[in-house]
Tab-separated table of C-alpha atoms in Angstrom:
chain	number	residue	atom	x	y	z
A	21	MET	CA	103.636	54.699	114.016
A	22	ASN	CA	100.138	53.800	113.324
A	23	GLY	CA	98.332	50.407	113.250
A	24	PHE	CA	99.179	49.681	109.701
A	25	GLY	CA	102.733	50.697	110.053
A	26	ALA	CA	104.803	53.698	109.463
A	27	SER	CA	104.978	53.396	105.588
A	28	GLY	CA	101.033	52.829	105.367
A	29	LYS	CA	101.589	49.012	104.260
A	30	THR	CA	99.713	46.295	105.716
A	31	CYS	CA	100.524	43.070	107.529
A	32	SER	CA	103.857	41.861	106.544
A	33	LYS	CA	106.266	39.093	107.754
A	34	ARG	CA	107.859	41.746	109.979
A	35	ALA	CA	104.705	42.351	112.174
A	36	PRO	CA	104.207	45.914	113.685
A	37	GLN	CA	103.499	46.995	116.943
A	38	HIS	CA	100.389	44.986	117.157
A	39	PRO	CA	100.548	42.711	114.658
A	40	GLN	CA	96.829	40.468	115.909
A	41	LEU	CA	94.852	43.858	115.950
A	42	THR	CA	96.338	44.756	112.312
A	43	CYS	CA	95.636	41.371	110.698
A	44	ARG	CA	92.098	41.542	112.617
A	45	LEU	CA	91.528	44.860	110.921
A	46	ASN	CA	92.852	43.777	107.322
A	47	SER	CA	90.920	40.593	107.622
A	48	VAL	CA	87.586	42.089	108.111
A	49	ARG	CA	88.556	45.012	105.248
A	50	SER	CA	89.153	42.419	102.929
A	51	ILE	CA	86.048	40.172	103.438
A	52	ASN	CA	84.021	43.506	103.056
A	53	ALA	CA	85.641	44.842	100.168
A	54	GLY	CA	86.750	41.612	98.495
A	55	LEU	CA	90.353	42.729	98.480
A	56	HIS	CA	92.162	39.509	99.206
A	57	ASP	CA	94.439	40.379	96.066
A	58	HIS	CA	95.177	44.066	96.510
A	59	PRO	CA	98.695	44.766	96.673
A	60	ASN	CA	98.604	46.478	100.044
A	61	ALA	CA	96.673	43.470	101.556
A	62	ARG	CA	98.760	40.648	99.748
A	63	MET	CA	101.059	39.661	102.847
A	64	CYS	CA	97.914	39.947	105.332
A	65	THR	CA	96.557	36.127	104.808
A	66	ASP	CA	93.125	35.159	105.007
A	67	LEU	CA	91.403	33.976	108.074
A	68	VAL	CA	91.230	30.183	106.661
A	69	LYS	CA	95.038	29.979	105.661
A	70	PRO	CA	97.001	27.470	108.247
A	71	ASN	CA	99.602	29.723	108.876
A	72	MET	CA	101.167	31.753	111.919
A	73	GLN	CA	99.027	34.696	111.361
A	74	ALA	CA	95.956	32.847	111.059
A	75	ARG	CA	96.541	30.779	114.421
A	76	HIS	CA	97.344	34.074	115.931
A	77	LEU	CA	94.212	35.621	114.777
A	78	ARG	CA	92.305	32.742	115.863
A	79	ARG	CA	93.585	32.802	119.762
A	80	SER	CA	93.030	36.257	119.520
A	81	LEU	CA	89.470	36.526	118.467
A	82	PRO	CA	86.791	34.067	120.303
A	83	ILE	CA	84.857	31.612	117.954
A	84	LYS	CA	81.940	34.003	118.444
A	85	LYS	CA	83.393	36.834	116.952
A	86	LEU	CA	84.820	35.036	114.191
A	87	TYR	CA	81.142	33.775	113.409
A	88	ALA	CA	79.941	37.519	113.546
A	89	ILE	CA	82.626	38.590	111.150
A	90	PHE	CA	81.634	35.954	108.630
A	91	ALA	CA	77.801	36.827	109.367
A	92	VAL	CA	78.328	40.377	108.632
A	93	ALA	CA	80.191	39.626	105.116
A	94	ALA	CA	77.185	36.919	104.154
A	95	PHE	CA	74.548	40.013	105.233
A	96	LEU	CA	76.578	42.403	103.040
A	97	VAL	CA	76.328	40.096	100.187
A	98	GLU	CA	72.895	39.272	100.713
A	99	CYS	CA	71.794	42.636	100.645
A	100	ALA	CA	73.564	43.527	97.420
A	101	ASN	CA	71.886	40.717	95.837
A	102	ALA	CA	68.554	41.932	96.933
A	103	ARG	CA	69.188	45.205	95.587
A	104	ARG	CA	69.989	43.755	92.100
A	105	VAL	CA	66.436	42.018	92.197
A	106	ARG	CA	64.929	44.784	93.074
A	107	VAL	CA	66.513	46.993	90.230
A	108	LEU	CA	65.375	43.905	87.915
A	109	GLU	CA	61.783	44.166	89.022
A	110	GLU	CA	61.694	47.781	88.995
A	111	GLU	CA	62.769	47.327	85.014
A	112	GLN	CA	60.149	44.747	84.427
A	113	ASP	CA	57.495	46.965	85.743
A	114	ASN	CA	58.680	49.799	83.666
A	115	CYS	CA	58.488	47.793	80.422
A	116	VAL	CA	54.658	47.229	81.439
A	117	THR	CA	53.723	50.317	82.191
A	118	ALA	CA	55.935	52.119	79.071
A	119	ALA	CA	53.977	49.898	76.755
A	120	ASN	CA	50.476	50.918	78.207
A	121	THR	CA	49.213	54.660	77.506
A	122	SER	CA	45.819	54.066	78.737
A	123	MET	CA	46.791	55.237	82.051
A	124	TYR	CA	47.623	58.803	81.191
A	125	VAL	CA	43.979	59.157	80.238
A	126	ALA	CA	43.184	58.629	83.887
A	127	ALA	CA	45.730	61.158	84.854
A	128	ALA	CA	43.828	63.640	87.227
A	129	PHE	CA	44.516	67.463	87.372
A	130	THR	CA	44.342	69.657	90.854
A	131	ASP	CA	41.929	72.706	90.901
A	132	ARG	CA	44.917	74.977	90.754
A	133	GLU	CA	46.282	73.077	87.819
A	134	ILE	CA	42.672	73.518	85.989
A	135	THR	CA	42.605	77.295	87.024
A	136	GLY	CA	45.905	77.883	85.430
A	137	PHE	CA	45.126	76.236	82.424
A	138	ARG	CA	42.145	77.942	81.899
A	139	ARG	CA	43.849	81.417	82.183
A	140	LEU	CA	46.774	80.377	79.948
A	141	VAL	CA	44.122	79.198	77.179
A	142	LEU	CA	42.497	83.021	77.480
A	143	GLN	CA	46.069	84.445	77.253
A	144	THR	CA	47.379	82.292	74.281
A	145	ARG	CA	44.415	82.089	71.841
A	146	ALA	CA	45.159	80.610	68.411
A	147	GLN	CA	48.363	78.948	69.595
A	148	GLU	CA	48.191	75.454	71.114
A	149	THR	CA	44.793	74.187	71.841
A	150	THR	CA	43.466	72.422	74.704
A	151	TYR	CA	43.712	69.216	72.923
A	152	ASP	CA	47.769	69.882	72.649
A	153	ARG	CA	48.241	70.986	76.028
A	154	THR	CA	46.300	68.205	77.692
A	155	LEU	CA	48.587	65.648	76.099
A	156	VAL	CA	51.559	67.345	77.875
A	157	MET	CA	49.686	67.964	80.955
A	158	ARG	CA	48.725	64.135	81.031
A	159	ALA	CA	52.344	63.120	80.547
A	160	LEU	CA	53.538	65.368	83.656
A	161	ALA	CA	50.850	64.466	85.822
A	162	ILE	CA	51.338	60.816	85.524
A	163	ARG	CA	54.891	61.320	86.619
A	164	GLU	CA	53.680	63.276	89.884
A	165	HIS	CA	54.614	66.684	88.570
A	166	LYS	CA	58.524	65.542	88.890
A	167	ALA	CA	59.817	64.854	85.376
A	168	ARG	CA	62.853	65.931	83.705
A	169	MET	CA	61.255	68.334	81.023
A	170	LEU	CA	63.172	69.744	77.717
A	171	VAL	CA	61.292	72.009	75.933
A	172	PHE	CA	62.273	73.423	72.548
A	173	GLY	CA	60.884	77.180	72.626
A	174	CYS	CA	59.404	79.870	75.049
A	175	GLY	CA	56.265	81.358	75.259
A	176	ARG	CA	53.467	82.584	77.259
A	177	ASP	CA	52.984	78.915	78.711
A	178	SER	CA	56.383	78.425	79.882
A	179	VAL	CA	55.659	79.325	83.526
A	180	PHE	CA	52.528	76.999	83.381
A	181	TRP	CA	55.122	74.013	82.490
A	182	ALA	CA	57.805	74.751	84.743
A	183	LYS	CA	55.748	76.232	87.895
A	184	HIS	CA	52.596	74.472	88.003
A	185	MET	CA	52.513	71.184	85.893
A	186	ASN	CA	56.182	70.336	86.437
A	187	ARG	CA	56.590	71.895	89.934
A	188	HIS	CA	58.662	69.311	91.627
A	189	GLY	CA	60.631	68.506	88.424
A	190	GLU	CA	62.919	70.352	86.316
A	191	THR	CA	62.168	72.104	83.123
A	192	VAL	CA	64.747	73.309	80.576
A	193	PHE	CA	64.247	75.586	77.836
A	194	LEU	CA	65.782	76.311	74.566
A	195	GLU	CA	64.799	79.333	72.818
A	196	ASP	CA	66.449	81.302	69.521
A	197	ASN	CA	64.516	84.359	70.147
A	198	LYS	CA	65.562	86.881	72.350
A	199	GLU	CA	62.360	88.659	73.149
A	200	TRP	CA	60.473	85.360	73.886
A	201	ALA	CA	63.594	84.339	76.172
A	202	ALA	CA	63.347	87.794	77.897
A	203	LEU	CA	59.832	87.136	78.925
A	204	ASN	CA	61.087	84.079	80.962
A	205	VAL	CA	63.881	85.397	82.837
A	206	GLY	CA	63.088	83.509	86.172
A	207	LEU	CA	63.213	79.935	84.326
A	208	LYS	CA	66.000	78.043	83.021
A	209	THR	CA	66.393	79.288	79.804
A	210	HIS	CA	69.126	79.250	77.438
A	211	LEU	CA	69.536	81.307	74.319
A	212	VAL	CA	70.413	78.868	71.303
A	213	LYS	CA	70.801	79.488	67.759
A	214	TYR	CA	69.733	76.800	65.107
A	215	ASN	CA	71.929	76.365	62.198
A	216	THR	CA	69.453	74.632	59.898
A	217	ALA	CA	68.966	76.073	56.551
A	218	PRO	CA	65.543	77.449	55.439
A	219	LEU	CA	62.610	75.244	55.601
A	220	GLN	CA	62.157	75.434	51.632
A	221	THR	CA	65.674	73.745	51.265
A	222	TRP	CA	64.405	70.650	52.823
A	223	LEU	CA	61.310	70.741	51.132
A	224	ASP	CA	63.067	70.745	47.837
A	225	LYS	CA	65.284	67.952	48.954
A	226	MET	CA	62.215	65.590	50.099
A	227	ASP	CA	60.559	66.598	46.601
A	228	ALA	CA	63.832	65.264	44.717
A	229	ASP	CA	64.190	62.358	46.998
A	230	ALA	CA	60.564	61.538	46.220
A	231	ALA	CA	60.861	61.998	42.210
A	232	SER	CA	63.907	59.650	42.138
A	233	ALA	CA	62.906	56.411	40.671
A	234	ASP	CA	65.081	53.968	42.561
A	235	ARG	CA	63.895	55.014	45.856
A	236	HIS	CA	61.456	53.179	47.944
A	237	ASN	CA	60.797	55.935	50.493
A	238	ALA	CA	60.997	60.020	50.514
A	239	TRP	CA	64.422	60.193	51.933
A	240	THR	CA	67.905	59.848	50.973
A	241	PRO	CA	70.689	59.366	53.945
A	242	LEU	CA	72.028	62.781	55.036
A	243	ASN	CA	75.500	63.504	54.415
A	244	GLU	CA	77.836	65.204	56.778
A	245	GLN	CA	77.548	68.531	55.837
A	246	GLN	CA	73.443	68.267	56.237
A	247	ILE	CA	73.976	66.303	59.518
A	248	ALA	CA	76.161	69.484	61.076
A	249	SER	CA	73.602	72.215	59.657
A	250	LEU	CA	71.128	70.368	62.149
A	251	SER	CA	73.555	71.401	65.235
A	252	ILE	CA	72.140	73.500	67.780
A	253	THR	CA	74.758	75.796	69.229
A	254	GLY	CA	74.408	77.717	72.941
A	255	ALA	CA	73.189	75.052	74.691
A	256	PRO	CA	75.068	74.018	77.837
A	257	ALA	CA	77.454	71.240	77.629
A	258	GLY	CA	76.102	67.944	77.882
A	259	LEU	CA	72.393	69.010	77.802
A	260	PHE	CA	71.462	66.557	74.904
A	261	GLU	CA	73.624	63.803	76.957
A	262	GLN	CA	71.345	63.943	79.643
A	263	TRP	CA	68.186	62.005	80.587
A	264	TRP	CA	64.658	63.904	79.686
A	265	ASP	CA	61.387	62.114	80.420
A	266	VAL	CA	59.262	64.594	78.432
A	267	ILE	CA	60.528	66.435	75.600
A	268	LEU	CA	58.080	69.135	73.511
A	269	VAL	CA	59.152	70.543	70.514
A	270	ASP	CA	57.616	73.978	69.830
A	271	ALA	CA	60.039	75.805	68.227
A	272	PRO	CA	61.722	77.306	65.864
A	273	MET	CA	59.176	78.929	63.677
A	274	GLY	CA	58.503	77.488	60.409
A	275	PHE	CA	55.272	79.180	58.691
A	276	VAL	CA	57.405	81.159	56.167
A	277	PRO	CA	59.612	78.573	54.451
A	278	THR	CA	62.089	80.617	52.872
A	279	GLU	CA	62.821	82.348	56.112
A	280	HIS	CA	62.286	80.101	59.105
A	281	PRO	CA	64.364	76.810	59.857
A	282	GLY	CA	61.255	74.919	61.031
A	283	ARG	CA	61.614	72.194	63.645
A	284	LEU	CA	63.671	69.823	61.623
A	285	ALA	CA	66.843	70.387	63.990
A	286	PRO	CA	64.735	69.690	67.246
A	287	ILE	CA	63.118	66.631	65.866
A	288	TYR	CA	66.326	65.215	64.589
A	289	MET	CA	68.191	66.092	68.139
A	290	SER	CA	65.233	64.537	70.005
A	291	ALA	CA	65.305	61.461	68.075
A	292	SER	CA	69.320	61.027	68.670
A	293	MET	CA	68.572	61.903	72.732
A	294	LEU	CA	65.534	59.029	72.546
A	295	ALA	CA	68.134	56.587	71.045
A	296	ARG	CA	70.643	56.844	73.508
A	297	GLN	CA	67.934	56.599	76.437
A	298	ARG	CA	66.434	53.743	75.043
A	299	ALA	CA	70.016	52.199	74.919
A	300	ARG	CA	70.644	52.846	78.279
A	301	ARG	CA	67.250	51.768	79.701
A	302	PRO	CA	65.119	50.187	77.124
A	303	CYS	CA	61.858	49.926	79.266
A	304	ALA	CA	61.646	53.450	80.771
A	305	ALA	CA	58.656	55.634	79.308
A	306	VAL	CA	59.789	58.691	77.208
A	307	ASP	CA	57.204	60.890	75.761
A	308	VAL	CA	58.272	63.602	72.787
A	309	PHE	CA	55.610	65.958	71.813
A	310	VAL	CA	55.924	67.766	68.276
A	311	HIS	CA	53.530	70.563	67.676
A	312	ASP	CA	52.738	71.711	64.302
A	313	PHE	CA	52.639	68.604	63.041
A	314	ASP	CA	50.396	69.200	60.346
A	315	ARG	CA	53.151	70.873	58.426
A	316	ARG	CA	54.603	68.752	55.848
A	317	ALA	CA	58.254	69.054	56.825
A	318	GLU	CA	57.778	68.618	60.605
A	319	ARG	CA	55.393	65.332	60.035
A	320	GLU	CA	57.922	63.706	57.360
A	321	TRP	CA	60.882	64.505	60.015
A	322	ALA	CA	59.153	63.036	62.857
A	323	LEU	CA	57.895	59.796	61.177
A	324	THR	CA	61.135	59.336	59.594
A	325	PHE	CA	63.183	59.927	62.816
A	326	LEU	CA	61.006	59.308	65.853
A	327	THR	CA	59.156	56.156	64.599
A	328	PRO	CA	62.262	54.083	64.791
A	329	HIS	CA	62.532	54.616	68.534
A	330	SER	CA	58.783	55.278	69.581
A	331	ARG	CA	55.475	54.762	68.388
A	332	LEU	CA	52.881	57.481	67.256
A	333	VAL	CA	50.087	57.452	69.873
A	334	ASN	CA	47.525	59.680	68.431
A	335	ALA	CA	48.022	58.753	64.724
A	336	ALA	CA	44.025	58.472	63.973
A	337	ASP	CA	44.100	62.404	64.941
A	338	GLY	CA	46.920	62.887	62.345
A	339	LEU	CA	45.217	60.754	59.795
A	340	ALA	CA	41.681	62.918	60.427
A	341	LEU	CA	43.620	66.380	59.969
A	342	GLN	CA	45.019	64.886	56.682
A	343	ARG	CA	41.807	63.928	55.221
A	344	ALA	CA	40.232	67.153	56.333
A	345	LYS	CA	42.938	69.176	54.554
A	346	GLN	CA	42.539	67.039	51.519
A	347	GLY	CA	38.951	67.523	51.525
A	348	GLY	CA	38.830	71.031	52.069
A	349	GLY	CA	37.140	71.090	55.464
A	350	THR	CA	37.623	72.765	58.429
A	351	VAL	CA	40.723	71.813	60.207
A	352	ASP	CA	40.519	71.146	63.844
A	353	GLY	CA	43.539	72.969	65.440
A	354	ALA	CA	43.529	70.393	68.101
A	355	LYS	CA	45.129	67.803	65.826
A	356	TYR	CA	48.405	69.601	65.546
A	357	MET	CA	50.251	68.034	68.566
A	358	ALA	CA	51.774	64.550	67.845
A	359	TRP	CA	52.591	62.223	70.466
A	360	PHE	CA	55.454	60.014	70.042
A	361	HIS	CA	55.815	57.435	73.188
A	362	SER	CA	58.471	54.839	73.737
């Protein structure tokens, strides 16, 4: 028979072999864990109740030990309250820093990062520009290279993101092209499938919505079939429910609207994740980057679905790009990346 009786129950009216020791243990457990009403501790009375067991306990425990028990209990409660205060203070600090994006400009890069970046620029000409990558680099540097980063798309820059700029964090890639996925075997790469219709189908819908006389915006609500077509199959279970600090939308292809799905599904999924994350932690900073923002479909979808939960930081660059294209001027490739910050 142990200290709590053969049946495993706590102190009862029929005391076990060592009633004072048993009640003492149960009283300390009740104070620390708040189990005064627990079914297994119901018969073991509290220290302050004037009954027979309490009198036995007072006789067996010196008054100094009783004070020590209550002091420990009070200390545990004080520690719990202090922890809650620290959590609230950290959340308030997050609210201040999340609203301020000027600190991103001050993000510094090491010589190793600059060397890797220059090598990457030489390998990937005519793709993402210095301006585009610098935006993402700052978002990772300000998080001390230990962010949780989700990237839609693989390429020659995948190693740079995972091994250099986010070397202390976790970077996951989703790629629908087997050849590109095979280039990054050593990284956390998942081969997925986009069920989105060709981009031209969505462009036709946008034109029809814009031509509708009873609409004040360019979108009609998506029906269930359209939402289902935006699903992404092949991703690990629960991946889109996890927390992500940085999201980079750089796939799938969309430069041939009649064949390619474009980046509508990743944009829609990013907006869904962003909404869930803001509901969990309203003041935590999250950065979403959308490449090829100059394309009409990607631009309209990003503005429609991401701006309710974030703000477009480099909107001036997007306006400059749009004016340049309308005026027939030279389009600077550095304006292709849109930065949404929440």
